[in-house]
Coordinates of C-alpha atoms in Angstrom, one line a residue:
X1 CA 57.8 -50.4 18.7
X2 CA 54.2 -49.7 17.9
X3 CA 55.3 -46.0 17.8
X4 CA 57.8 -46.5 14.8
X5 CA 55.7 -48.8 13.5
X6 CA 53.1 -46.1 13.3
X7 CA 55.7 -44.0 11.7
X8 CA 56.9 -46.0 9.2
X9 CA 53.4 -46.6 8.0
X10 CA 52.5 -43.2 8.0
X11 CA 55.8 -42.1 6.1
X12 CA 56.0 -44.8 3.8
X13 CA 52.1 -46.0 3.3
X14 CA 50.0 -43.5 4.3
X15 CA 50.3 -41.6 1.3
X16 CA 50.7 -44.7 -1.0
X17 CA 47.7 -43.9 -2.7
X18 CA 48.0 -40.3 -3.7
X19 CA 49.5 -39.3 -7.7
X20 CA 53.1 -38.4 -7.4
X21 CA 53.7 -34.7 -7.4
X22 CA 54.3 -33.5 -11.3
X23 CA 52.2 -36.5 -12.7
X24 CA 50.1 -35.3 -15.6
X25 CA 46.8 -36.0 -16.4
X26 CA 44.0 -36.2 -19.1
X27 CA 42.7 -32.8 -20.0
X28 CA 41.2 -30.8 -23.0
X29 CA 42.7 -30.4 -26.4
X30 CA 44.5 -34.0 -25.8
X31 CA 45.0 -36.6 -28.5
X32 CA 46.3 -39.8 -28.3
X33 CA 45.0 -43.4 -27.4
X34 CA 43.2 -44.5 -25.2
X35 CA 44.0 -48.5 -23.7
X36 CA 42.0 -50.7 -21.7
X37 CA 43.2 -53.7 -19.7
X38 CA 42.1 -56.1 -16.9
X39 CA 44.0 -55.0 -14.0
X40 CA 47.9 -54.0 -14.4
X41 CA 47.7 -50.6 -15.7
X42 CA 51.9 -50.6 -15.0
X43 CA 52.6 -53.8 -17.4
X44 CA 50.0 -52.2 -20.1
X45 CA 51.7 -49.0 -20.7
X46 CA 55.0 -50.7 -21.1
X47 CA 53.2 -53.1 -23.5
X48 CA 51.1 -49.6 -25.4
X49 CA 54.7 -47.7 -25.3
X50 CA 56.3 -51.0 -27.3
X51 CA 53.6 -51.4 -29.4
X52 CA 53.2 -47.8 -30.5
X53 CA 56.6 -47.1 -31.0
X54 CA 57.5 -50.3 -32.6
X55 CA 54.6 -48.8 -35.5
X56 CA 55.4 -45.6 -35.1
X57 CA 59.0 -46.0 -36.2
X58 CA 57.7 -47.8 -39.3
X59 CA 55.4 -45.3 -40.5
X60 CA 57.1 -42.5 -39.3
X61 CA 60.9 -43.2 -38.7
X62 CA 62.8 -43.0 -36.0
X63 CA 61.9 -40.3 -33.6
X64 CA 64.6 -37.5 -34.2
X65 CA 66.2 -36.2 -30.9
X66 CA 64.5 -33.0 -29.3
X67 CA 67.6 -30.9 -29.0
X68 CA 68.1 -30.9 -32.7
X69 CA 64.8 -30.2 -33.5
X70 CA 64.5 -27.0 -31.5
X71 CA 67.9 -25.2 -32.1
X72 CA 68.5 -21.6 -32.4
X73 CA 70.6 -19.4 -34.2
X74 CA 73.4 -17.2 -32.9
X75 CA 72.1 -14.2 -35.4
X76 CA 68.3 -15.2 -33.5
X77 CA 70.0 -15.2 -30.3
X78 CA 72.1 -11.5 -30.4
X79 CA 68.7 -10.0 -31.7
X80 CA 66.8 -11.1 -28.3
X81 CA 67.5 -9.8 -25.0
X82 CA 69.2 -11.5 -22.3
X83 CA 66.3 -12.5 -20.0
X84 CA 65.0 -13.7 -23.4
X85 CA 68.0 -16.1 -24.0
X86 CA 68.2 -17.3 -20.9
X87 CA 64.9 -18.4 -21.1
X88 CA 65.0 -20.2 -24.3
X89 CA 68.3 -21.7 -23.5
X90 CA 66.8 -23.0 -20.5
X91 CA 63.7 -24.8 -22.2
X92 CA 66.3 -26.1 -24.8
X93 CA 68.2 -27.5 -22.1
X94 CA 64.5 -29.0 -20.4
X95 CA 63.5 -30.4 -24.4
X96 CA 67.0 -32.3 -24.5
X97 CA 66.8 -34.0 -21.5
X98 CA 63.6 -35.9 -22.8
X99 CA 64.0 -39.4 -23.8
X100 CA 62.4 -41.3 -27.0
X101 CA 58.9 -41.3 -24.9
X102 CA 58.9 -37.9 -26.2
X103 CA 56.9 -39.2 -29.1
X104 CA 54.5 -40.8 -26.5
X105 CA 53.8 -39.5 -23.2
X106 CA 51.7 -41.7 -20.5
X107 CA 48.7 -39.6 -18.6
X108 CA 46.8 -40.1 -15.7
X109 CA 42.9 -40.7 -17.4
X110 CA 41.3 -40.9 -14.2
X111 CA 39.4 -44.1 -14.3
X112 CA 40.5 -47.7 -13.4
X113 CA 42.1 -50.3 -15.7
X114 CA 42.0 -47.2 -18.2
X115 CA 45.6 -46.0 -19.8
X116 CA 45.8 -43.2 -21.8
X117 CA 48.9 -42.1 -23.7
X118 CA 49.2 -38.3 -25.4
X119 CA 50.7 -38.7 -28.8
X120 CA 52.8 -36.3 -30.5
X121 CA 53.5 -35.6 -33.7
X122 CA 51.8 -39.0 -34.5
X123 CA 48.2 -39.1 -36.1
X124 CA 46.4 -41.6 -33.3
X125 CA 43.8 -43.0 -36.0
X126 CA 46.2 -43.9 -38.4
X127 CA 48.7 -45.4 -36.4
X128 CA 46.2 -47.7 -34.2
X129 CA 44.4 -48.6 -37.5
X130 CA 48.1 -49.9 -38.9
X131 CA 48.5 -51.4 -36.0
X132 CA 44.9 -53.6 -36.0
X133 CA 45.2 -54.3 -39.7
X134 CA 48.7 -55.9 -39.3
X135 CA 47.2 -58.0 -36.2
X136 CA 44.3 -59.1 -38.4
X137 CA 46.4 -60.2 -41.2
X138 CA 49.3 -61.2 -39.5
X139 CA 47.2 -63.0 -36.7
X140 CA 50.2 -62.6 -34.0
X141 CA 49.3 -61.7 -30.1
X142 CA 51.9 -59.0 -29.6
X143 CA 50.4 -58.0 -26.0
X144 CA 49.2 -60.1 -22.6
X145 CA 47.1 -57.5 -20.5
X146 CA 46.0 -54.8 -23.4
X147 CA 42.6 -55.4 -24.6
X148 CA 41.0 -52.2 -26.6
X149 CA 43.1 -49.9 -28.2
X150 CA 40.7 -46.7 -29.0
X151 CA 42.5 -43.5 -30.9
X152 CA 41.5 -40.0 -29.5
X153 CA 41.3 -37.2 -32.2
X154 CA 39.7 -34.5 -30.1
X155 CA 38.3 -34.1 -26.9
X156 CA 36.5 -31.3 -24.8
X157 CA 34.7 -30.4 -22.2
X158 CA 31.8 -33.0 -21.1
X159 CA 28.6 -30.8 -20.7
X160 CA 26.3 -31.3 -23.3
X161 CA 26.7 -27.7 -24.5
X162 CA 30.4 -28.0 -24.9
X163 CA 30.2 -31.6 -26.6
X164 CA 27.8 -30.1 -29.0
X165 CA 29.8 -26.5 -30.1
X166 CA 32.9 -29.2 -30.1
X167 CA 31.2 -32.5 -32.4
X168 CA 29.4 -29.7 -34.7
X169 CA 32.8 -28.9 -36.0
X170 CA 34.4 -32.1 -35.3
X171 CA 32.4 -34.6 -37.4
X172 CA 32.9 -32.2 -40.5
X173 CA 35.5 -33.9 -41.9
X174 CA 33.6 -36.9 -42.6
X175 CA 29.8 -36.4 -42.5
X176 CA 29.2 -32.8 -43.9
X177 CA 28.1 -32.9 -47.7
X178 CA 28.8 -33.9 -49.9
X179 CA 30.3 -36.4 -47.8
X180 CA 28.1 -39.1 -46.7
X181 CA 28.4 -42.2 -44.9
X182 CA 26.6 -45.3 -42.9
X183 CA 27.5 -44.3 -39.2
X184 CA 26.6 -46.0 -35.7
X185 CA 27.6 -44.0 -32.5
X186 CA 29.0 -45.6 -29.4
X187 CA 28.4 -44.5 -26.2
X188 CA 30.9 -44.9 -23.1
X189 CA 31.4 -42.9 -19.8
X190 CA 33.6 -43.5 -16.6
X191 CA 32.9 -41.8 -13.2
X192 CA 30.3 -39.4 -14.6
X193 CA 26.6 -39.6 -14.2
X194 CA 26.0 -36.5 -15.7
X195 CA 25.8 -37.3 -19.1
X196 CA 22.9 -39.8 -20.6
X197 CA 23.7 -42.7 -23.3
X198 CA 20.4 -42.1 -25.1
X199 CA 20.2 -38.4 -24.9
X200 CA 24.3 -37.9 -26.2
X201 CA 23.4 -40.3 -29.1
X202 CA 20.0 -38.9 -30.2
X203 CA 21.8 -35.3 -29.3
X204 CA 25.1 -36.4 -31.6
X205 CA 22.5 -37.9 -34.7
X206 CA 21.0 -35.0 -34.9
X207 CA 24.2 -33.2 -35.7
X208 CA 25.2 -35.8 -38.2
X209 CA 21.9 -35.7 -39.6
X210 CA 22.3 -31.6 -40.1
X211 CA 25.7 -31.7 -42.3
X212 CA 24.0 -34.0 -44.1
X213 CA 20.7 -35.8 -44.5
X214 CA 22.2 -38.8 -46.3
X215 CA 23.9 -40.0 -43.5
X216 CA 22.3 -43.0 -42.7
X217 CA 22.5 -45.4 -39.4
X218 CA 23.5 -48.8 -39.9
X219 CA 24.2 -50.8 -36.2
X220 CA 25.3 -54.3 -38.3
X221 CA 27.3 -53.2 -40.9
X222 CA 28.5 -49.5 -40.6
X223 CA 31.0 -47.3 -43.0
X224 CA 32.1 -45.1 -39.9
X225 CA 31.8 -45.5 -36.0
X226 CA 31.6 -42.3 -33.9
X227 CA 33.3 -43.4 -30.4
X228 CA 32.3 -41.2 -27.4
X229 CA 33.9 -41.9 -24.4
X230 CA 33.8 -39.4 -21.6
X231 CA 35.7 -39.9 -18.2
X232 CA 34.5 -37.6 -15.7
X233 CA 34.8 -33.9 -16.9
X234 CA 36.8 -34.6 -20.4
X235 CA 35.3 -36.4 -23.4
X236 CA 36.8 -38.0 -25.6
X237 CA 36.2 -38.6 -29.5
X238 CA 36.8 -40.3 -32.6
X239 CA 35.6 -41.3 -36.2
X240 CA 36.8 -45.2 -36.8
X241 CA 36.9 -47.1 -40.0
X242 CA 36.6 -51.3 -39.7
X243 CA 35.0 -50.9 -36.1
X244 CA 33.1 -54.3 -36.8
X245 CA 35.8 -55.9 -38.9
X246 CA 38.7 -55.4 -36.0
X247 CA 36.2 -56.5 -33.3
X248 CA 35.8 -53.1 -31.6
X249 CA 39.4 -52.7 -31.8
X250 CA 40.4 -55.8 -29.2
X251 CA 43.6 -56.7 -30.0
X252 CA 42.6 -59.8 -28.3
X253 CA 40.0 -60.6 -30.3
X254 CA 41.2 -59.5 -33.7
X255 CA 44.1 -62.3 -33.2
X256 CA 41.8 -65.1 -32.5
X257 CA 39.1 -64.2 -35.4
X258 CA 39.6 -66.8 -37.9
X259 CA 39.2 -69.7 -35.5
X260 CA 35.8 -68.3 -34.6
X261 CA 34.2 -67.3 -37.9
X262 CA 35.9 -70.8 -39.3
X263 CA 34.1 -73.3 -36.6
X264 CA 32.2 -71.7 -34.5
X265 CA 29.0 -71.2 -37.5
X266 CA 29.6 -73.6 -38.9
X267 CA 29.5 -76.2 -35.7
X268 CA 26.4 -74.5 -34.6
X269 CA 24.7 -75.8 -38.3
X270 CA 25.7 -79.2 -37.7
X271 CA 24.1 -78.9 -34.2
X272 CA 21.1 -77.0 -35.4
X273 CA 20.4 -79.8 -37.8
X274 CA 21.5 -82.8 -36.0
X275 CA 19.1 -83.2 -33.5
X276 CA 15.9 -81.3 -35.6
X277 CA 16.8 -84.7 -38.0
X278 CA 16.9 -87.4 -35.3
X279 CA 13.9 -86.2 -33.9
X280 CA 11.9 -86.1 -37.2
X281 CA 13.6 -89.7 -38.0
X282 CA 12.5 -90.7 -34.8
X283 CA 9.1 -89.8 -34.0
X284 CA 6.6 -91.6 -36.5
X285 CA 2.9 -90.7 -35.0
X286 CA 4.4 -86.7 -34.5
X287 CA 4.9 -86.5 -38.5
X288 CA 1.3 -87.9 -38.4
X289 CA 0.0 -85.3 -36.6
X290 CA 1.6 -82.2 -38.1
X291 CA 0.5 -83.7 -41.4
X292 CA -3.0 -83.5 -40.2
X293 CA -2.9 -80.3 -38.6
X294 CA -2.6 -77.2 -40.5
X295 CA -1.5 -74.8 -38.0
X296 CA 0.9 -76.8 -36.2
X297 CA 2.7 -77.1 -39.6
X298 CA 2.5 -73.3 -39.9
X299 CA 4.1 -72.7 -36.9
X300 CA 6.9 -76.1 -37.5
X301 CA 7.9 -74.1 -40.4
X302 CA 7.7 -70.4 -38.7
X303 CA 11.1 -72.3 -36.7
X304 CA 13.2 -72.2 -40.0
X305 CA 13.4 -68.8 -40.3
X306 CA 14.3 -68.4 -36.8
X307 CA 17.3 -70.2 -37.2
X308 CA 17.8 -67.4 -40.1
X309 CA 17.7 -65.0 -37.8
X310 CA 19.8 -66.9 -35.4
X311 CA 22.5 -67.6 -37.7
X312 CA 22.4 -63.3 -39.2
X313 CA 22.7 -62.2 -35.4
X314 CA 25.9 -64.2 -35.7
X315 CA 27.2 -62.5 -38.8
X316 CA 26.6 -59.7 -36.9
X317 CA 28.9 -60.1 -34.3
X318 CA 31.7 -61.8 -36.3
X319 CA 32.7 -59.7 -39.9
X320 CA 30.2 -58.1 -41.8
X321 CA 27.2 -59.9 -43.2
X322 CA 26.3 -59.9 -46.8
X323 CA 23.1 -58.1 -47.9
X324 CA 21.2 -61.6 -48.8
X325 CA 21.6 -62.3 -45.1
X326 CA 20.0 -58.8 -44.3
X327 CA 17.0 -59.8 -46.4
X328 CA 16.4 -63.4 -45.2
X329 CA 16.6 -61.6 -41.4
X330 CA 13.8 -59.2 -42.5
X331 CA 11.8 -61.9 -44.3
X332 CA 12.1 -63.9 -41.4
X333 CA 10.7 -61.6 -38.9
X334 CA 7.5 -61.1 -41.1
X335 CA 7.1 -65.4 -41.6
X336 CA 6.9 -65.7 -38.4
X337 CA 4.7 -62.7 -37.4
X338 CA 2.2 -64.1 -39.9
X339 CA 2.5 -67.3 -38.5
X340 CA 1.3 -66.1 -35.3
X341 CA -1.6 -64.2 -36.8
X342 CA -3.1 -67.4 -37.7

């Protein structure tokens, strides 16, 4: 029994962990989008193949079938040899046996709780950005186990040679003059150690900063987000509008936004305040002694502008913060460096 047991293990377990033979994975010159989750990477690409081609069909229409598409004509045909024909009619044959996934194809990306789906046909930064923008309006959770949803317009090889002959070209489109825009870069890489965050992001300014020297960096408030995210040989990129507003494109987050932003500053106000008034109400001989000493009033009020600074940090995180709450950040930081100085 221990025998067959032995067996059974080795025929039907042993090799439980190995890719099935055909499977595809992520390589250079793909595009499509790239899917985190926590844990079920089988229940998030059916949930990214729903999603996608529930947006897909109402941007683009129904996906056509394959065999219509790829049709040949008997004049075409008689001009061609047979060997030709045969294999042409052959592929024909392979193209019409695809089903509606055609559209969308799920890849291997080589890191853990990490889906990536090839697109075809389909412009990955304009679908996923329909798709947040409908979420944030809409404010309906239309997925369980997906949690970023990051479009992939180019990738290549990731040595920094490679990323830089690749990104040169790449960030044209949006950064070369006279195009100019606010920018931030973020930096992610999976099962690679061979590539440094602050030498790919000084590396990748630099180029932005060649096409042209207006391009500015703004890490609260940003025009344009350059995503890098590189999983062991292949890196993958991408120039993304709203990066702050859509929460780093979480589809979690970006459904329960309003309930933050509504409660969450505004409760941490009353808090802030509460207590700083009971204890002032409170504590007769401490008003005393601030009156009579200078310096501890200096430094009493060098706690306001904290609380500024406080409060812009969480602008920062939430949508975008105004330009007044900019200022009062900056004039903070010098209140309370003076205050220190005395």
């Amino acid at each position: 029994m221990s025998e067959t047991r032995k067996r059974s293990r080795k025929r039907f377990g042993g090799h439980a962990h190995k890719k099935p033979k055909g499977s595809r994975e992520l390589e250079v010159g793909a595009q499509g989008v790239l899917i985190t989750c926590n844990m079920n990477e089988r229940k998030c690409t059916s949930e990214a193949f729903s999603l996608l081609n529930e947006y897909a069909d109402a941007l683009y229409g129904p996906e056509q079938p394959a065999d219509t598409q790829d049709s040949l004509s008997e004049e075409e045909e008689d001009d061609e040899d047979a060997e030709a024909a045969l294999k042409k009619e052959v592929s024909q044959i392979q193209m019409s046996m695809k089903t509606h996934q055609q559209r969308f194809t799920a890849v291997d990306s080589g890191a853990n709780n990490v889906v990536f789906i090839r697109t075809h046909g389909v412009d990955p930064e304009q679908l996923v950005h329909h798709i947040l923008s409908d979420l944030h309006q809409t404010k309906k959770r239309k997925s369980r186990v997906i949690l970023r949803m990051l479009p992939v317009s180019g990738t290549c090889r990731a040595f920094p040679e490679d990323m830089e002959k690749f990104l040169s070209v790449f960030l044209e489109r949006w950064f070369r003059a006279p195009q100019r825009a606010t920018y931030q870069i973020c930096f992610k890489a999976r099962n690679s150690s061979h590539n440094k965050r602050e030498e790919v992001i000084k590396a990748v300014a630099g180029l932005v900063g060649k096409l042209n020297p207006l391009n500015k960096v703004d890490l609260t408030n940003p025009e344009l987000s350059i995503i890098i995210e590189i999983i062991k040989t292949v890196c993958c990129v991408s120039v993304l509008k709203d990066y702050t507003l859509f929460r780093k494109y979480n589809l979690q987050e970006v459904a329960k936004e309003p309930t933050n932003q509504s409660t969450g500053p505004q409760e941490a106000a009353n808090q802030s305040t509460g207590p700083r008034e009971a204890a002032n109400q409170s504590t007769g001989p401490r008003e005393a002694t601030n009156q009579s000493t200078g310096p501890q009033e200096a430094a009493n009020q060098s706690t306001g502008p904290q609380e500024a600074a406080n409060q812009t940090q969480e602008h920062g995180d939430g949508e975008k913060a105004d330009g007044s709450a900019e200022s009062h950040d900056v004039s903070a930081g010098n209140g309370t460096k003076e205050a220190e100085l005395e």
